[in-house]
Short mmCIF file of C-alpha atoms in Angstrom, two decimals:
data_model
loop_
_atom_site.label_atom_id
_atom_site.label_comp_id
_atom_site.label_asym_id
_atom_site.label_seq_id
_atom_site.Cartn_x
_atom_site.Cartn_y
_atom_site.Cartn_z
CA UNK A 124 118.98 -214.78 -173.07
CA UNK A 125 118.32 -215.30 -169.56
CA UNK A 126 114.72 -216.21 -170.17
CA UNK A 127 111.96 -219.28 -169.19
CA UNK A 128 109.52 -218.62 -171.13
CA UNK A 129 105.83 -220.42 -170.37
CA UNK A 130 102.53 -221.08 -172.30
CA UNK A 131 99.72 -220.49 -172.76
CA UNK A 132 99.61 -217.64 -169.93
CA UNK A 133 95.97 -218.43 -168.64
CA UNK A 134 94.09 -221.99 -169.27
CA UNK A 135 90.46 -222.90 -168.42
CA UNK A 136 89.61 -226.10 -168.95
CA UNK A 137 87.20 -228.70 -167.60
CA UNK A 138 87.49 -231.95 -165.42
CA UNK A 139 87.17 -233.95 -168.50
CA UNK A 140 90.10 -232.23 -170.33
CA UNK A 141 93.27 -233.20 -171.70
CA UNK A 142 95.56 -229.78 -172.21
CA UNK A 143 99.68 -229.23 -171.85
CA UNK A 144 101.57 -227.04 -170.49
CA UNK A 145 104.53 -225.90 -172.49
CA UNK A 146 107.74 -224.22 -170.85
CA UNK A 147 111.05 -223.84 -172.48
CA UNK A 148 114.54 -222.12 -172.33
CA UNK A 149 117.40 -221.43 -174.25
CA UNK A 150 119.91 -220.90 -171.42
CA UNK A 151 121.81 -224.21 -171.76
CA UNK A 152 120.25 -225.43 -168.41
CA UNK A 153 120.03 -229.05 -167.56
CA UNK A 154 117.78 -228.79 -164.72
CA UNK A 155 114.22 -228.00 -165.36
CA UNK A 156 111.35 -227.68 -162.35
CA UNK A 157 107.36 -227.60 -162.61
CA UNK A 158 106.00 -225.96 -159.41
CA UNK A 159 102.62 -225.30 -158.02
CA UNK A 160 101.35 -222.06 -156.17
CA UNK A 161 97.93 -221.80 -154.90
CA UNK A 162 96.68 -218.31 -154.27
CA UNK A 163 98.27 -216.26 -151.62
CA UNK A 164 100.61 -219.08 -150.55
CA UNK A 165 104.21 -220.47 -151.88
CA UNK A 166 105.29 -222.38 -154.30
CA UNK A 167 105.51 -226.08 -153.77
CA UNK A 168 107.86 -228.09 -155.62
CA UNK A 169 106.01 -230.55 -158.34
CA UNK A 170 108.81 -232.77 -160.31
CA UNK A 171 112.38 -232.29 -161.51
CA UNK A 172 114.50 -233.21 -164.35
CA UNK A 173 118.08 -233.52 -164.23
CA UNK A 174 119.50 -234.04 -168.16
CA UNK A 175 116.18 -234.98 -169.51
CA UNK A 176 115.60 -237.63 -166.76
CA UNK A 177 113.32 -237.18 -163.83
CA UNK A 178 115.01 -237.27 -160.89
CA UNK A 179 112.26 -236.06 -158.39
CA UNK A 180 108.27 -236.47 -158.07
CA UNK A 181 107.21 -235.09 -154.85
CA UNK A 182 104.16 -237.28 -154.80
CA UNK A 183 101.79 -235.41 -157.10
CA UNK A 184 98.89 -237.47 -158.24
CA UNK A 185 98.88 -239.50 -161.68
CA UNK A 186 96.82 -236.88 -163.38
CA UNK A 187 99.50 -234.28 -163.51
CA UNK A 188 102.39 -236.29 -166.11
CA UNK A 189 105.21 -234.25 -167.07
CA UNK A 190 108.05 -234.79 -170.18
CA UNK A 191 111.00 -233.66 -171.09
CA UNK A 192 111.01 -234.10 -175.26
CA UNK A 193 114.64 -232.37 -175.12
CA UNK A 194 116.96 -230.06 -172.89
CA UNK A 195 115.21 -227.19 -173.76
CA UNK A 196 111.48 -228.29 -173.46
CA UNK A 197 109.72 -229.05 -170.45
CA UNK A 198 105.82 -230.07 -170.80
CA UNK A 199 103.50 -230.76 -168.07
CA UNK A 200 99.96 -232.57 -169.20
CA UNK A 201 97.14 -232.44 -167.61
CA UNK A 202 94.16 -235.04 -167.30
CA UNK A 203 91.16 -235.26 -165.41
CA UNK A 204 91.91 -232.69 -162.95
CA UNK A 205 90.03 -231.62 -160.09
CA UNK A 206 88.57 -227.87 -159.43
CA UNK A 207 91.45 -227.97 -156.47
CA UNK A 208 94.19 -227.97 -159.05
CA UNK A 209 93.32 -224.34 -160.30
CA UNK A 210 96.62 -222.48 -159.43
CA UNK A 211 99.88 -220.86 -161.16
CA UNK A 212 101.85 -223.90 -162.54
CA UNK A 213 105.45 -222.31 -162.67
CA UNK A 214 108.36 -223.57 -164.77
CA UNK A 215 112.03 -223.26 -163.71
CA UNK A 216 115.31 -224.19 -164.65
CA UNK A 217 119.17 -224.09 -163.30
CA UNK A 218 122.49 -225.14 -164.61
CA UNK A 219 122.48 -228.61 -164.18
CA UNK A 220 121.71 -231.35 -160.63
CA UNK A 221 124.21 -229.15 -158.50
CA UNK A 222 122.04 -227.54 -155.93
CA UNK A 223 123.81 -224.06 -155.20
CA UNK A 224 122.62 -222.73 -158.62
CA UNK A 225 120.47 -219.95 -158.78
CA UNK A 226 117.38 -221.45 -160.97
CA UNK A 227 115.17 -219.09 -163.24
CA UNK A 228 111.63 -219.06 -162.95
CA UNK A 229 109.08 -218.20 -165.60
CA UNK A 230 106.28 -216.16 -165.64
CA UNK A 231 103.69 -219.14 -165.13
CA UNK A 232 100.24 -220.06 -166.24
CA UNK A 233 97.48 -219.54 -164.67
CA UNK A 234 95.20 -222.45 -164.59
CA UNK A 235 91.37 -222.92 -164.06
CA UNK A 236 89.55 -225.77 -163.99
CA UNK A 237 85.65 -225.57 -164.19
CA UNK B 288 108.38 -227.78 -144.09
CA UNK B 289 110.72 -224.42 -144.52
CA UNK B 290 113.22 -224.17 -142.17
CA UNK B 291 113.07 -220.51 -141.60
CA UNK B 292 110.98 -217.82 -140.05
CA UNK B 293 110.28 -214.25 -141.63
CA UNK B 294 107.85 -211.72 -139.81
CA UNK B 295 104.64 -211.67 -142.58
CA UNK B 296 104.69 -208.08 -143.72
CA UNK B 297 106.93 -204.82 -143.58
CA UNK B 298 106.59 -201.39 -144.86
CA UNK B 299 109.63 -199.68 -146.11
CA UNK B 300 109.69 -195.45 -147.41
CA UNK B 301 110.99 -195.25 -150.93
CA UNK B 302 114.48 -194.35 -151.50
CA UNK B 303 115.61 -196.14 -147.35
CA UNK B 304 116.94 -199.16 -147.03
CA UNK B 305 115.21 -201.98 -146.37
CA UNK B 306 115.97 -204.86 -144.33
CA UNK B 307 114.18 -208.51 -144.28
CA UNK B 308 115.02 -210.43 -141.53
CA UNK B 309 115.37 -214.30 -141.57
CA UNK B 310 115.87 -216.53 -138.55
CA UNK B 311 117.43 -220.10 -139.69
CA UNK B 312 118.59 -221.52 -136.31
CA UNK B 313 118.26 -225.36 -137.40
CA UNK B 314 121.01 -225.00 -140.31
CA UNK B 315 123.21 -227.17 -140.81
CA UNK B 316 127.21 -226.48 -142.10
CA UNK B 317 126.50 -227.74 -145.57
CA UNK B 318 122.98 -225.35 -145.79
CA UNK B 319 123.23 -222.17 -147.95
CA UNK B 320 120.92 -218.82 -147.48
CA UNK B 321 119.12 -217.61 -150.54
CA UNK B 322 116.76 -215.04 -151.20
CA UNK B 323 114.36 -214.94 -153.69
CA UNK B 324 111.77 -212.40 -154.44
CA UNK B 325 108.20 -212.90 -156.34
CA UNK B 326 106.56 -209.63 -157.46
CA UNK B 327 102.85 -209.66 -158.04
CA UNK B 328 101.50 -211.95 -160.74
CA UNK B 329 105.16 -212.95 -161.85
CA UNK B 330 107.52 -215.84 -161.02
CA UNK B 331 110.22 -216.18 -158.60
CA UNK B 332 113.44 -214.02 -158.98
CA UNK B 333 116.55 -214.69 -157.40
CA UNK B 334 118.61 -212.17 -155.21
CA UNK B 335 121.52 -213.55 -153.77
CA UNK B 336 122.61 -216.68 -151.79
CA UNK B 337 125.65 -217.21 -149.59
CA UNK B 338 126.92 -219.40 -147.01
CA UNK B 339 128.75 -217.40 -143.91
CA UNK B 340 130.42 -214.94 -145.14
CA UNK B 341 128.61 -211.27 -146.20
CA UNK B 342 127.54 -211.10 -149.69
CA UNK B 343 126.32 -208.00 -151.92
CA UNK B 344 125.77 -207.94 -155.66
CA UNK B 345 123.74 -205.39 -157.70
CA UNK B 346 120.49 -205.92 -156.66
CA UNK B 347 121.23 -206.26 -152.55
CA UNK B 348 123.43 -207.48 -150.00
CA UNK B 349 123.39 -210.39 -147.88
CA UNK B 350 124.16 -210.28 -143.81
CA UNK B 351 124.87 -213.53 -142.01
CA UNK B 352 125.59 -213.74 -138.50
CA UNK B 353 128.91 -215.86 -137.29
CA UNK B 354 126.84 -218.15 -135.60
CA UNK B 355 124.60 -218.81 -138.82
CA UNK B 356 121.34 -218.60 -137.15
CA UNK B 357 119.84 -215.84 -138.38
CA UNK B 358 120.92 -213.03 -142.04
CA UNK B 359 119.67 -209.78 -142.95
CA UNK B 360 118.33 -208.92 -146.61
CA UNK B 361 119.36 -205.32 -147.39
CA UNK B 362 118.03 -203.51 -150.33
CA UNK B 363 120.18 -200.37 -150.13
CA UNK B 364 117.72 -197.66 -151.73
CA UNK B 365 114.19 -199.43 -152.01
CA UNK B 366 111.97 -198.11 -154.54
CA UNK B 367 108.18 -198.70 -155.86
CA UNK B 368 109.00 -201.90 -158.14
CA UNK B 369 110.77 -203.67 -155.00
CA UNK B 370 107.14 -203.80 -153.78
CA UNK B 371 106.74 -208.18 -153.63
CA UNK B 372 107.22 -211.06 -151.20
CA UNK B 373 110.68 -212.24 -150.27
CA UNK B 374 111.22 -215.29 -149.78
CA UNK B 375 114.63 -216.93 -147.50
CA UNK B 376 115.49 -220.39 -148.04
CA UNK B 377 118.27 -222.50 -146.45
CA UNK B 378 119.33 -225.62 -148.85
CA UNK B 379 121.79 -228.23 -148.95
CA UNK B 380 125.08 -227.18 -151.62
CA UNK B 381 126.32 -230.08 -153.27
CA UNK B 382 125.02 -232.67 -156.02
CA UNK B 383 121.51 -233.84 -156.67
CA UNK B 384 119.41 -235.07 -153.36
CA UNK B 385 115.99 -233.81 -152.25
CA UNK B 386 117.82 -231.28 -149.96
CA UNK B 387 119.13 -229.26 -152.36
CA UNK B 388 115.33 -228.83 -153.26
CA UNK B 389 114.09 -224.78 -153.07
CA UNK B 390 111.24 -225.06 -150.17
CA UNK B 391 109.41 -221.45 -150.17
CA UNK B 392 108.04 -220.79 -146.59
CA UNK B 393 105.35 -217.85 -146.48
CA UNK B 394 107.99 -214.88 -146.95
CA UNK B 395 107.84 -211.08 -146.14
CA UNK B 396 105.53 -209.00 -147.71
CA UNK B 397 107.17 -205.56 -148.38
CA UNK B 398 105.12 -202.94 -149.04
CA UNK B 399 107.69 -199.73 -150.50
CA UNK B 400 106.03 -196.42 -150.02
CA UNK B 401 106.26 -193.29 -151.74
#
């Protein structure tokens, strides 16, 4: 099962939410990754965990907080967001912290917020 | 910021090959080239990565030059579904480190054609 597998698929939810977002393999991968992508551009690198621990924020603002309940979960929760933050949130994950292995990237969810 | 330049779009006939050329003239010895590959509305998918020497698995093969500055995606027989944006990426091998981090410039669209 070579699989990340993400949920929900689309989310709409307004500045006063609180919603998760729910990614998770079965691969055996220590190494999980949240990224962002806006529309029409690249992904941008959010926060990494390396064996549960998070080893990497790349400055993303307090209202994104992420977890790691276990090596196979990877959450991402989301509070008081801003309209700007509507974008594909995409999950990832990779062998363990080496950095030459190929990671695996989910299908994403789509987020709105109102 | 990405440390490589791609042209923005290419068209390629279905059934030819198709070549995506990456310039990478700032990396360094430790620096690997990947390619990764995002069809419409789906996540990232990885291609290939290698470090000098030419690389080819099922899905494409990999062309450095000797000097490093610069590699060649080949997709040998491009068809319909390799219609997406490629993406080249140099990174750091080795363990943990922001360098070893995936940083997506804009990529190549390719547009197959029947």
């Amino acid at each position: 099962d070579t699989e990340v597998t993400q949920t929900p698929k689309h989310l709409v939810m307004g500045m006063t939410n609180k919603k998760s977002l729910k990614c998770e393999q079965h691969m055996g991968h220590r190494a999980m990754y949240w990224y962002k992508q806006k529309a029409k551009k690249p992904p941008e690198l959010m926060f990494v965990y390396s064996y549960e621990k998070l080893s990497i924020n790349e400055s993303v603002p307090s209202r994104f907080s992420p977890e790691c309940p276990n090596s196979s979960l990877l959450n991402l929760h989301l509070h008081a967001l801003q309209p700007e933050d509507s974008a594909l949130y995409l999950c990832a994950s990779s062998h363990g912290p080496y950095n030459d292995a190929e990671q695996y990237f989910g299908p994403g969810t789509r987020l709105t917020v109102t | 910021d990405a440390k490589t330049t791609q042209p923005p779009s290419m068209d390629c006939a279905e059934g030819r090959a198709a070549n995506l050329p990456c310039n990478h003239s700032t990396i360094s010895g430790n620096e690997y080239v990947y390619w990764y590959r995002q069809i419409h509305s789906q996540g990232p998918q990885y291609i290939i990565h290698g470090l000098k020497n030419n690389e080819t698995n099922e899905m494409a093969s990999l062309i450095i030059t000797e000097d490093r500055k610069s590699s060649t995606l080949i997709l040998p027989h491009a068809t319909l579904r390799d219609t997406a944006v490629y993406y080249c990426i140099v990174r750091v091998a080795g363990y943990g480190g922001s360098q070893g981090n995936l940083i997506f410039g804009k990529g190549t669209k390719l547009s197959v054609k029947p």
